[in-house]
Amino acid sequence: TIPFDIQAIRSQFPALHDAQHPITFLDSAATTQKPLAMIQSLDSFYRQHSANVHRGSHQLTAGLTQRFEQARETVRQLIHASSPKEIIWTRGATEALNLIAQSWARSTLQPGDEILVSELEHHANIVPWQMVAEQTGATVVKIPMKPDCTLDMDAFHQLLGAKTRIVAVAHITNVTGTRNPIETMITAAHAHGAIVVIDGAQGIVHETVDVQALNADFYVFSGHKLFGPSGIGVLYGKQALLEAMPPWHGGGKMVEKVSFEGTHYTGLPGKFEAGTPNISSTIALAESIHWLNSIDRQGAECHIHALRQKALDGIQDIDGLRIVGLQADASLFSFVVDGIHHQDIATLLDEQGVTLRAGNHCAHPMLDALGLTGTLRVSLALYNTEEDIERFVAALHKACDLL
Ligand code: PMP
């Protein structure tokens, strides 16, 4: 890996060099800008290589199938899964969580069983559990959050019991950047015979993930937050769990033999990949990961933490400004300014070319617990610069002076 060099990194992101529409992009937790390697992969796929995978016998298909499966191997290495069979392509983190709910949970849960879900979750890690609870008679139980926006671990240990079947928790939350103690939670849940589902949508971007060391049962993430294209995501599951699970979607590619008397499903990972997959995005995501692997990621995180501190220092003198649940060494922070609506500030920042997220961040329960209807969120990526922070700080002062 090459030592972290912000100019070299930034030169890889054409969207950040649009002279017509220069932006200060501080919304990378929603989705990231894209590196050239990934853009070129998509471009060359559609220029040269359009074909289907796993079907037919012509050379294009054979070559493409190989690259498609190599991409799976790239993801396996990224998260250190023990086999590529444990990597299932989905549309994103949301679809992966729904797959676990509708396959593992729906076929396993009994009336009275409990699904423990943290109060810090994105709606994607709440609603699928509510849906399967309704289908099976199970109950969704909240693991409460403390006022500092970390999980109440005493409450968690008390809630764990014989009825607990699933613990669903984010690796890193998207509202405050809280890093949950997933290692402790996995060990404790396993001691009660429960499985643990980790929403890695934010965590995979900022940490090295080793699913075997974690002993996670399921770990999910989206490609588009990891510098890849939208519409592709990953479900990691332990092989024994995935093997025992019924398929979710039915169709081509997930079958051995279909007849009107009955159908035999294929093995992993195909069993969960009905229909033509998102071939181009799968291959392009692998390119993003190769690109990321070539970077000094520790250096990148230090860069991000330093920028975040600069932003926090720059805005602390604003009247009525409150950081919501400040976490050490996160890549993002949320804030409100008392007496000014978050959306009004976001609009004035947007007019000055500063792009950030205002609203509830798809986390109604967490915002409710904080007694807020929304926050402003600054989320950073490795391509942000000191100038981005200076523009943000100046623009926020100006907006608050005007409002
Ligand atoms: N979980 C978390 C923590 C997220 O930040 C997001 C995206 N905002 C999701 C889940 C859902 O990801 P996607 O919309 O890509 O499926």
Tab-separated table of C-alpha atoms and ligand atoms in Angstrom, residues 29-31 90-97 120-125 170-175 199-203 220-225 230-233 332 357 361-362 377, ligand 1:
chain	number	residue	atom	x	y	z
A	29	ALA	CA	-22.449	8.172	4.880
A	30	ALA	CA	-25.431	8.373	2.497
A	31	THR	CA	-23.346	7.317	-0.478
A	90	THR	CA	-28.031	-8.728	-2.885
A	91	ARG	CA	-29.216	-5.293	-3.967
A	92	GLY	CA	-27.836	-3.756	-0.790
A	93	ALA	CA	-27.823	-3.932	2.993
A	94	THR	CA	-31.592	-3.511	3.078
A	95	GLU	CA	-32.261	-6.479	0.838
A	96	ALA	CA	-29.732	-8.607	2.739
A	97	LEU	CA	-31.497	-7.891	6.045
A	120	LEU	CA	-29.739	3.063	17.346
A	121	GLU	CA	-30.742	1.228	14.187
A	122	HIS	CA	-31.454	2.433	10.685
A	123	HIS	CA	-35.004	1.525	9.623
A	124	ALA	CA	-33.482	-1.200	7.415
A	125	ASN	CA	-32.505	-3.098	10.565
A	170	ALA	CA	-25.292	-1.965	13.618
A	171	HIS	CA	-21.506	-2.180	13.626
A	172	ILE	CA	-21.412	1.639	13.367
A	173	THR	CA	-24.580	3.744	13.392
A	174	ASN	CA	-25.270	6.301	10.702
A	175	VAL	CA	-26.664	9.104	12.893
A	199	ASP	CA	-25.579	-4.241	9.885
A	200	GLY	CA	-22.203	-3.290	8.481
A	201	ALA	CA	-23.406	-0.580	6.083
A	202	GLN	CA	-21.239	2.039	7.826
A	203	GLY	CA	-18.790	-0.251	9.631
A	220	VAL	CA	-24.392	-7.201	5.616
A	221	PHE	CA	-23.340	-4.114	3.690
A	222	SER	CA	-24.043	-2.039	0.568
A	223	GLY	CA	-21.588	-1.485	-2.267
A	224	HIS	CA	-22.497	2.145	-2.894
A	225	LYS	CA	-21.203	3.316	0.495
A	230	SER	CA	-25.573	1.360	-6.338
A	231	GLY	CA	-27.787	-1.707	-6.587
A	232	ILE	CA	-25.240	-4.199	-5.283
A	233	GLY	CA	-24.748	-5.395	-1.731
A	332	LEU	CA	-19.202	11.753	11.142
A	357	ARG	CA	-27.690	15.535	5.194
A	361	HIS	CA	-31.475	9.706	8.836
A	362	CYS	CA	-33.963	6.796	8.581
A	377	ARG	CA	-25.025	15.357	9.723
B	1	PMP	N1	-27.911	0.568	7.713
B	1	PMP	C1	-27.212	1.695	7.901
B	1	PMP	C2	-26.477	1.904	9.194
B	1	PMP	C3	-27.170	2.652	6.886
B	1	PMP	O1	-26.468	3.779	7.061
B	1	PMP	C4	-27.863	2.404	5.680
B	1	PMP	C5	-27.880	3.424	4.560
B	1	PMP	N2	-28.144	4.738	4.987
B	1	PMP	C6	-28.566	1.201	5.537
B	1	PMP	C7	-28.565	0.316	6.580
B	1	PMP	C8	-29.330	0.866	4.312
B	1	PMP	O2	-28.493	0.735	3.199
B	1	PMP	P1	-29.108	0.616	1.734
B	1	PMP	O3	-30.116	1.716	1.601
B	1	PMP	O4	-27.926	0.797	0.840
B	1	PMP	O5	-29.718	-0.733	1.614
